[in-house]
Amino acid sequence: MKPDKESARGLAQLEGFLLWNAEVEGARRQARRFTDQLPWLTTAQREDVERVYVTERVDASRESLTRIRDRADELREEYSERYARLRTRCVAVSTATVGAATGLCTVLTLLLR
């Protein structure tokens, strides 16, 4: 792999890591805010509720991101196919246009002799 591609991939992985950690930390903050509204919980109960809340939130985020990733892959494939068809048509039209112009020039040259 080229160094530029390795750097870009490394940066993308780092960005993903940081974004995911921010998501997990956000879930922890929300869990703490939630349990703060339940002052009658014991410390152990509070920890259990926070753990379950964070787990559920992280699982939901993971599922959501997986659906988004899968859809992005589908769209990438769809648009790649469309681009390939468009490119083929453009090359065909360009070739036909050049051929027609060449033929027209040849005919005009022969007629004007």
PDB file of C-alpha atoms in Angstrom:
ATOM      1  CA  MET A   1       0.000   0.000   0.000  1.00  0.00           C
ATOM      2  CA  LYS A   2       1.258   3.482  -0.811  1.00  0.00           C
ATOM      3  CA  PRO A   3       2.313   5.736   2.074  1.00  0.00           C
ATOM      4  CA  ASP A   4      -0.407   8.295   1.208  1.00  0.00           C
ATOM      5  CA  LYS A   5      -3.086   5.613   1.273  1.00  0.00           C
ATOM      6  CA  GLU A   6      -1.686   4.209   4.503  1.00  0.00           C
ATOM      7  CA  SER A   7      -1.757   7.666   6.083  1.00  0.00           C
ATOM      8  CA  ALA A   8      -5.310   8.300   4.903  1.00  0.00           C
ATOM      9  CA  ARG A   9      -6.423   4.912   6.179  1.00  0.00           C
ATOM     10  CA  GLY A  10      -4.693   5.489   9.514  1.00  0.00           C
ATOM     11  CA  LEU A  11      -6.327   8.901   9.884  1.00  0.00           C
ATOM     12  CA  ALA A  12      -9.731   7.430   9.018  1.00  0.00           C
ATOM     13  CA  GLN A  13      -9.248   4.711  11.642  1.00  0.00           C
ATOM     14  CA  LEU A  14      -8.165   7.267  14.220  1.00  0.00           C
ATOM     15  CA  GLU A  15     -11.182   9.432  13.421  1.00  0.00           C
ATOM     16  CA  GLY A  16     -13.482   6.414  13.748  1.00  0.00           C
ATOM     17  CA  PHE A  17     -11.889   5.475  17.055  1.00  0.00           C
ATOM     18  CA  LEU A  18     -12.311   8.991  18.428  1.00  0.00           C
ATOM     19  CA  LEU A  19     -15.903   9.267  17.205  1.00  0.00           C
ATOM     20  CA  TRP A  20     -16.813   5.908  18.709  1.00  0.00           C
ATOM     21  CA  ASN A  21     -15.211   6.816  22.048  1.00  0.00           C
ATOM     22  CA  ALA A  22     -17.161  10.074  22.035  1.00  0.00           C
ATOM     23  CA  GLU A  23     -20.359   8.076  21.421  1.00  0.00           C
ATOM     24  CA  VAL A  24     -19.601   5.745  24.343  1.00  0.00           C
ATOM     25  CA  GLU A  25     -18.734   8.669  26.609  1.00  0.00           C
ATOM     26  CA  GLY A  26     -21.973  10.396  25.601  1.00  0.00           C
ATOM     27  CA  ALA A  27     -23.886   7.247  26.555  1.00  0.00           C
ATOM     28  CA  ARG A  28     -22.144   7.243  29.943  1.00  0.00           C
ATOM     29  CA  ARG A  29     -23.046  10.892  30.543  1.00  0.00           C
ATOM     30  CA  GLN A  30     -26.680  10.228  29.649  1.00  0.00           C
ATOM     31  CA  ALA A  31     -26.725   7.193  31.938  1.00  0.00           C
ATOM     32  CA  ARG A  32     -25.406   9.297  34.813  1.00  0.00           C
ATOM     33  CA  ARG A  33     -28.002  12.011  34.142  1.00  0.00           C
ATOM     34  CA  PHE A  34     -30.690   9.335  34.064  1.00  0.00           C
ATOM     35  CA  THR A  35     -29.648   7.756  37.353  1.00  0.00           C
ATOM     36  CA  ASP A  36     -29.279  11.211  38.934  1.00  0.00           C
ATOM     37  CA  GLN A  37     -33.051  11.505  38.517  1.00  0.00           C
ATOM     38  CA  LEU A  38     -33.490   8.362  40.627  1.00  0.00           C
ATOM     39  CA  PRO A  39     -32.077   9.354  44.036  1.00  0.00           C
ATOM     40  CA  TRP A  40     -33.537   6.297  45.818  1.00  0.00           C
ATOM     41  CA  LEU A  41     -31.186   3.887  44.013  1.00  0.00           C
ATOM     42  CA  THR A  42     -28.383   2.342  45.998  1.00  0.00           C
ATOM     43  CA  THR A  43     -24.843   2.677  44.644  1.00  0.00           C
ATOM     44  CA  ALA A  44     -24.922  -0.891  43.301  1.00  0.00           C
ATOM     45  CA  GLN A  45     -28.320  -0.350  41.677  1.00  0.00           C
ATOM     46  CA  ARG A  46     -27.136   2.930  40.172  1.00  0.00           C
ATOM     47  CA  GLU A  47     -24.069   1.201  38.696  1.00  0.00           C
ATOM     48  CA  ASP A  48     -26.231  -1.615  37.293  1.00  0.00           C
ATOM     49  CA  VAL A  49     -28.703   0.804  35.711  1.00  0.00           C
ATOM     50  CA  GLU A  50     -25.875   2.851  34.206  1.00  0.00           C
ATOM     51  CA  ARG A  51     -24.175  -0.294  32.863  1.00  0.00           C
ATOM     52  CA  VAL A  52     -27.401  -1.538  31.260  1.00  0.00           C
ATOM     53  CA  TYR A  53     -28.210   1.910  29.869  1.00  0.00           C
ATOM     54  CA  VAL A  54     -24.735   2.286  28.336  1.00  0.00           C
ATOM     55  CA  THR A  55     -24.854  -1.233  26.889  1.00  0.00           C
ATOM     56  CA  GLU A  56     -28.256  -0.636  25.301  1.00  0.00           C
ATOM     57  CA  ARG A  57     -27.252   2.733  23.909  1.00  0.00           C
ATOM     58  CA  VAL A  58     -23.959   1.425  22.502  1.00  0.00           C
ATOM     59  CA  ASP A  59     -25.739  -1.551  20.913  1.00  0.00           C
ATOM     60  CA  ALA A  60     -28.323   0.750  19.340  1.00  0.00           C
ATOM     61  CA  SER A  61     -25.570   3.031  18.022  1.00  0.00           C
ATOM     62  CA  ARG A  62     -23.668   0.058  16.601  1.00  0.00           C
ATOM     63  CA  GLU A  63     -26.804  -1.228  14.829  1.00  0.00           C
ATOM     64  CA  SER A  64     -27.518   2.207  13.427  1.00  0.00           C
ATOM     65  CA  LEU A  65     -23.969   2.671  12.182  1.00  0.00           C
ATOM     66  CA  THR A  66     -24.012  -0.802  10.634  1.00  0.00           C
ATOM     67  CA  ARG A  67     -27.207   0.028   8.725  1.00  0.00           C
ATOM     68  CA  ILE A  68     -25.688   3.318   7.553  1.00  0.00           C
ATOM     69  CA  ARG A  69     -22.471   1.577   6.464  1.00  0.00           C
ATOM     70  CA  ASP A  70     -24.410  -1.106   4.583  1.00  0.00           C
ATOM     71  CA  ARG A  71     -26.525   1.515   2.816  1.00  0.00           C
ATOM     72  CA  ALA A  72     -23.418   3.538   1.928  1.00  0.00           C
ATOM     73  CA  ASP A  73     -21.889   0.389   0.421  1.00  0.00           C
ATOM     74  CA  GLU A  74     -25.065  -0.234  -1.598  1.00  0.00           C
ATOM     75  CA  LEU A  75     -25.078   3.352  -2.859  1.00  0.00           C
ATOM     76  CA  ARG A  76     -21.367   3.228  -3.715  1.00  0.00           C
ATOM     77  CA  GLU A  77     -21.948   0.089  -5.783  1.00  0.00           C
ATOM     78  CA  GLU A  78     -25.028   1.539  -7.465  1.00  0.00           C
ATOM     79  CA  TYR A  79     -23.317   4.796  -8.372  1.00  0.00           C
ATOM     80  CA  SER A  80     -20.179   3.004  -9.541  1.00  0.00           C
ATOM     81  CA  GLU A  81     -22.314   0.981 -11.939  1.00  0.00           C
ATOM     82  CA  ARG A  82     -24.092   4.119 -13.135  1.00  0.00           C
ATOM     83  CA  TYR A  83     -20.776   5.899 -13.631  1.00  0.00           C
ATOM     84  CA  ALA A  84     -19.403   2.978 -15.648  1.00  0.00           C
ATOM     85  CA  ARG A  85     -22.498   2.976 -17.906  1.00  0.00           C
ATOM     86  CA  LEU A  86     -22.315   6.751 -18.334  1.00  0.00           C
ATOM     87  CA  ARG A  87     -18.608   6.589 -19.140  1.00  0.00           C
ATOM     88  CA  THR A  88     -19.255   3.858 -21.725  1.00  0.00           C
ATOM     89  CA  ARG A  89     -21.999   5.940 -23.344  1.00  0.00           C
ATOM     90  CA  CYS A  90     -19.819   9.059 -23.392  1.00  0.00           C
ATOM     91  CA  VAL A  91     -16.956   7.174 -25.030  1.00  0.00           C
ATOM     92  CA  ALA A  92     -19.356   5.675 -27.580  1.00  0.00           C
ATOM     93  CA  VAL A  93     -20.897   9.059 -28.407  1.00  0.00           C
ATOM     94  CA  SER A  94     -17.459  10.687 -28.627  1.00  0.00           C
ATOM     95  CA  THR A  95     -16.184   7.925 -30.918  1.00  0.00           C
ATOM     96  CA  ALA A  96     -19.270   8.172 -33.101  1.00  0.00           C
ATOM     97  CA  THR A  97     -18.953  11.963 -33.270  1.00  0.00           C
ATOM     98  CA  VAL A  98     -15.269  11.801 -34.234  1.00  0.00           C
ATOM     99  CA  GLY A  99     -16.055   9.104 -36.784  1.00  0.00           C
ATOM    100  CA  ALA A 100     -18.891  11.126 -38.262  1.00  0.00           C
ATOM    101  CA  ALA A 101     -16.756  14.281 -38.402  1.00  0.00           C
ATOM    102  CA  THR A 102     -13.917  12.366 -40.027  1.00  0.00           C
ATOM    103  CA  GLY A 103     -16.308  10.831 -42.562  1.00  0.00           C
ATOM    104  CA  LEU A 104     -17.868  14.216 -43.304  1.00  0.00           C
ATOM    105  CA  CYS A 105     -14.429  15.794 -43.824  1.00  0.00           C
ATOM    106  CA  THR A 106     -13.447  12.932 -46.115  1.00  0.00           C
ATOM    107  CA  VAL A 107     -16.624  13.283 -48.176  1.00  0.00           C
ATOM    108  CA  LEU A 108     -16.224  17.049 -48.410  1.00  0.00           C
ATOM    109  CA  THR A 109     -12.587  16.665 -49.448  1.00  0.00           C
ATOM    110  CA  LEU A 110     -13.531  14.218 -52.170  1.00  0.00           C
ATOM    111  CA  LEU A 111     -16.428  16.334 -53.397  1.00  0.00           C
ATOM    112  CA  LEU A 112     -14.446  19.568 -53.511  1.00  0.00           C
ATOM    113  CA  ARG A 113     -11.583  18.152 -55.646  1.00  0.00           C
TER     114      ARG A 113
END
